[in-house]
C-alpha cells in the first residue's frame, strides 16, 4: 500500500517522501484513515512502530483543512510521559507539517523556563504537545486555553500511568470540550488502561499491531553471563573489540548510570549519563552529542530513555536487567527500529536469574546465552539480594515477585515498593543458589 492511498494531502505526502518512507507501517495504514474519518482510536502499538506519524499526519491534515489565519486556538493536544518524547513528537509534527500553510506547534514540559512557553502560547498554537505536570501548571496559571481542542492524543498511555500521571490526566480532561476525538496509544492494554479508555472514549476503533516482543525479528538478542564485579570490564571489552560507535546502556538507578558513565570515561570511552536528576539542558546536550557521534555510550535509566528516537541505533545493552519484565521490551525496542537491524545484549549476573526468567516468560522465548571468553562466570559466587542504592528509593519499581497486574504494569495508585530481592520468584533461596541457566 502507498501513502497516497490513505487520502493524505500532497503536502503531507511530500514530507513523508522526504523522510524516505516508501509505504505506511501497519499502524499507519490502519490509524490514518480512521483518524481522518473522525473516529476515536485505541492503538496497541509501542514505540518503533511508526505510531507518531500514524496520529500526527491525520491531525495535521484535519487542521490544514480548517481556515487558518490570525491567532488560532489549540486544536490538538498530545499528552506524553516524558520531556524527550514531547520534544520528539513536536519535531515530528514540524517535519511532517512543514509544507502545509503555517501550522504552529509547541511542546511544553518541565525542567525548562515557564515564561518562554507562556509567550509562545500567547502567539497562538495549533498543536500542543505536553507532559501532564507542566500542562497543569499552565492550566492553573491560566496561560493555556484548551476549550477548543478537537483531538486529544494520549501517547504511551501505559507509561503515563506507570509514572503516576493518572490524576493529572483526569484533571487535564476536565479542561477539554466534551465533544472531541480521542486517540490513545499504549504498548499494553492493562486493566487500568481499559478503565481509563472506557471512561472517556466513544466506541473506539481498536487497532493493534504486532508487538515487537512477539516478533523482534530485527533485534538479535543475547545474554552474556558475567560476574557482577566484571560487568564494567565486559562492557568496555565489548565496545572496544566490537568497535561499537553508538550504544545505549541501561542501568536500574540514576546513581548507577552516573557511576558507569564515569568509569567508562576513565577507561577512555566517551560516555555520558541521562536520567531524571540531570537538568533538561544537560539531558538535551547529552542526547545531541550521542546522536552526533561525539559520545559513544549513553547510559540511561528506563524513564529517561522513554521517547528517545535515535535512528538505527545499532546496540542496546542491559547493564542490569529491569525489575519489570515489560521494561526489557521497551529497552530493546530502542534498536532495530522501523526496518533496521539491531543488537540487544544483556549482561546478566547470578543475582538476576529470576529477572531473566520473568523476561523470557514474557517474550515467550529463551534468549541465546553467549559466554564471552575471559569473562566466564565463577560458579562459587552466590546470588545476593539486589539492594537499593543510595537513591534506590526513587526507583519506583515493582519487584518481579510482587503480584502482577494484567499487562505487567503497576497500578498508579499501588504503593511504591522497594527494589526486588535477588532472583525474582526464587528470591527466598537465592542466597544458596549458584549461577545456572
Ligand atoms: P515511532 O514508532 O513513531 O516512534 O517511529 C519510529 C521510527 O520509525 C521513527 O524513526 C520514524 O522516523 C520511523 N518511521 C515512521 N514511519 C515510517 C515509515 N512509514 N517507513 C519507515 N520508517 C518510518
PDB file of N, CA, C and O and ligand atoms in Angstrom, residues 3 21 23-25 28 47-52 309 311 337-338, ligand 1:
ATOM      1  N   UNK A   3       1.291   5.588   0.565  1.00  0.00           N
ATOM      2  CA  UNK A   3       0.738   6.651   1.399  1.00  0.00           C
ATOM      3  C   UNK A   3      -0.394   7.373   0.683  1.00  0.00           C
ATOM      4  O   UNK A   3      -1.356   7.816   1.307  1.00  0.00           O
ATOM      5  N   UNK A  21      10.170   7.453   3.616  1.00  0.00           N
ATOM      6  CA  UNK A  21       9.199   6.386   3.857  1.00  0.00           C
ATOM      7  C   UNK A  21       8.558   6.020   2.520  1.00  0.00           C
ATOM      8  O   UNK A  21       8.010   6.877   1.839  1.00  0.00           O
ATOM      9  N   UNK A  23       6.331   3.213   2.229  1.00  0.00           N
ATOM     10  CA  UNK A  23       4.951   2.760   2.455  1.00  0.00           C
ATOM     11  C   UNK A  23       4.592   2.890   3.931  1.00  0.00           C
ATOM     12  O   UNK A  23       5.478   2.912   4.792  1.00  0.00           O
ATOM     13  N   UNK A  24       3.283   2.996   4.211  1.00  0.00           N
ATOM     14  CA  UNK A  24       2.887   3.154   5.609  1.00  0.00           C
ATOM     15  C   UNK A  24       3.200   1.893   6.415  1.00  0.00           C
ATOM     16  O   UNK A  24       3.126   0.776   5.877  1.00  0.00           O
ATOM     17  N   UNK A  25       3.530   2.080   7.672  1.00  0.00           N
ATOM     18  CA  UNK A  25       3.681   0.923   8.554  1.00  0.00           C
ATOM     19  C   UNK A  25       2.268   0.410   8.874  1.00  0.00           C
ATOM     20  O   UNK A  25       1.290   1.129   8.649  1.00  0.00           O
ATOM     21  N   UNK A  28       0.118   2.805  10.769  1.00  0.00           N
ATOM     22  CA  UNK A  28      -0.253   3.978   9.967  1.00  0.00           C
ATOM     23  C   UNK A  28      -1.371   3.629   8.986  1.00  0.00           C
ATOM     24  O   UNK A  28      -2.320   4.402   8.806  1.00  0.00           O
ATOM     25  N   UNK A  47       6.536   2.109  20.770  1.00  0.00           N
ATOM     26  CA  UNK A  47       7.457   2.952  20.046  1.00  0.00           C
ATOM     27  C   UNK A  47       8.266   2.120  19.042  1.00  0.00           C
ATOM     28  O   UNK A  47       8.562   0.951  19.301  1.00  0.00           O
ATOM     29  N   UNK A  48       8.523   2.695  17.896  1.00  0.00           N
ATOM     30  CA  UNK A  48       9.254   1.963  16.869  1.00  0.00           C
ATOM     31  C   UNK A  48       8.335   1.443  15.776  1.00  0.00           C
ATOM     32  O   UNK A  48       8.788   0.961  14.736  1.00  0.00           O
ATOM     33  N   UNK A  49       7.025   1.555  15.993  1.00  0.00           N
ATOM     34  CA  UNK A  49       6.072   1.034  15.018  1.00  0.00           C
ATOM     35  C   UNK A  49       5.649   2.103  14.002  1.00  0.00           C
ATOM     36  O   UNK A  49       4.931   1.807  13.057  1.00  0.00           O
ATOM     37  N   UNK A  50       6.074   3.334  14.236  1.00  0.00           N
ATOM     38  CA  UNK A  50       5.651   4.427  13.361  1.00  0.00           C
ATOM     39  C   UNK A  50       4.349   5.059  13.823  1.00  0.00           C
ATOM     40  O   UNK A  50       3.671   5.756  13.073  1.00  0.00           O
ATOM     41  N   UNK A  51       3.997   4.841  15.106  1.00  0.00           N
ATOM     42  CA  UNK A  51       2.707   5.338  15.610  1.00  0.00           C
ATOM     43  C   UNK A  51       2.643   6.866  15.583  1.00  0.00           C
ATOM     44  O   UNK A  51       1.573   7.437  15.397  1.00  0.00           O
ATOM     45  N   UNK A  52       3.796   7.537  15.788  1.00  0.00           N
ATOM     46  CA  UNK A  52       3.761   9.003  15.849  1.00  0.00           C
ATOM     47  C   UNK A  52       3.216   9.586  14.546  1.00  0.00           C
ATOM     48  O   UNK A  52       2.334  10.447  14.561  1.00  0.00           O
ATOM     49  N   UNK A 309      14.331   8.661  20.307  1.00  0.00           N
ATOM     50  CA  UNK A 309      14.241   8.040  18.986  1.00  0.00           C
ATOM     51  C   UNK A 309      15.534   8.333  18.259  1.00  0.00           C
ATOM     52  O   UNK A 309      15.760   9.424  17.789  1.00  0.00           O
ATOM     53  N   UNK A 311      17.786   7.182  15.232  1.00  0.00           N
ATOM     54  CA  UNK A 311      17.660   6.370  14.032  1.00  0.00           C
ATOM     55  C   UNK A 311      18.711   5.258  14.003  1.00  0.00           C
ATOM     56  O   UNK A 311      19.886   5.499  14.216  1.00  0.00           O
ATOM     57  N   UNK A 337      14.825  -0.329  14.923  1.00  0.00           N
ATOM     58  CA  UNK A 337      13.613   0.452  14.719  1.00  0.00           C
ATOM     59  C   UNK A 337      13.260   0.600  13.246  1.00  0.00           C
ATOM     60  O   UNK A 337      14.136   0.811  12.426  1.00  0.00           O
ATOM     61  N   UNK A 338      11.961   0.502  12.976  1.00  0.00           N
ATOM     62  CA  UNK A 338      11.411   0.722  11.632  1.00  0.00           C
ATOM     63  C   UNK A 338      12.312   0.178  10.529  1.00  0.00           C
ATOM     64  O   UNK A 338      12.767   0.890   9.656  1.00  0.00           O
TER      65      UNK A 338
HETATM   66  P1  LIG B   1       7.607   5.832  16.267  1.00  0.00           P
HETATM   67  O1  LIG B   1       7.059   4.470  16.500  1.00  0.00           O
HETATM   68  O2  LIG B   1       6.572   6.820  15.947  1.00  0.00           O
HETATM   69  O3  LIG B   1       8.483   6.254  17.441  1.00  0.00           O
HETATM   70  O4  LIG B   1       8.559   5.788  14.953  1.00  0.00           O
HETATM   71  C1  LIG B   1       9.722   5.026  14.926  1.00  0.00           C
HETATM   72  C2  LIG B   1      10.613   5.358  13.754  1.00  0.00           C
HETATM   73  O5  LIG B   1      10.031   4.895  12.550  1.00  0.00           O
HETATM   74  C3  LIG B   1      10.922   6.829  13.545  1.00  0.00           C
HETATM   75  O6  LIG B   1      12.329   6.948  13.434  1.00  0.00           O
HETATM   76  C4  LIG B   1      10.261   7.193  12.222  1.00  0.00           C
HETATM   77  O7  LIG B   1      11.037   8.121  11.511  1.00  0.00           O
HETATM   78  C5  LIG B   1      10.218   5.855  11.502  1.00  0.00           C
HETATM   79  N1  LIG B   1       9.082   5.714  10.587  1.00  0.00           N
HETATM   80  C6  LIG B   1       7.815   6.153  10.799  1.00  0.00           C
HETATM   81  N2  LIG B   1       7.021   5.823   9.762  1.00  0.00           N
HETATM   82  C7  LIG B   1       7.786   5.148   8.874  1.00  0.00           C
HETATM   83  C8  LIG B   1       7.520   4.546   7.588  1.00  0.00           C
HETATM   84  N3  LIG B   1       6.315   4.557   7.040  1.00  0.00           N
HETATM   85  N4  LIG B   1       8.551   3.944   6.970  1.00  0.00           N
HETATM   86  C9  LIG B   1       9.776   3.916   7.530  1.00  0.00           C
HETATM   87  N5  LIG B   1      10.097   4.470   8.725  1.00  0.00           N
HETATM   88  C10 LIG B   1       9.104   5.071   9.404  1.00  0.00           C
END
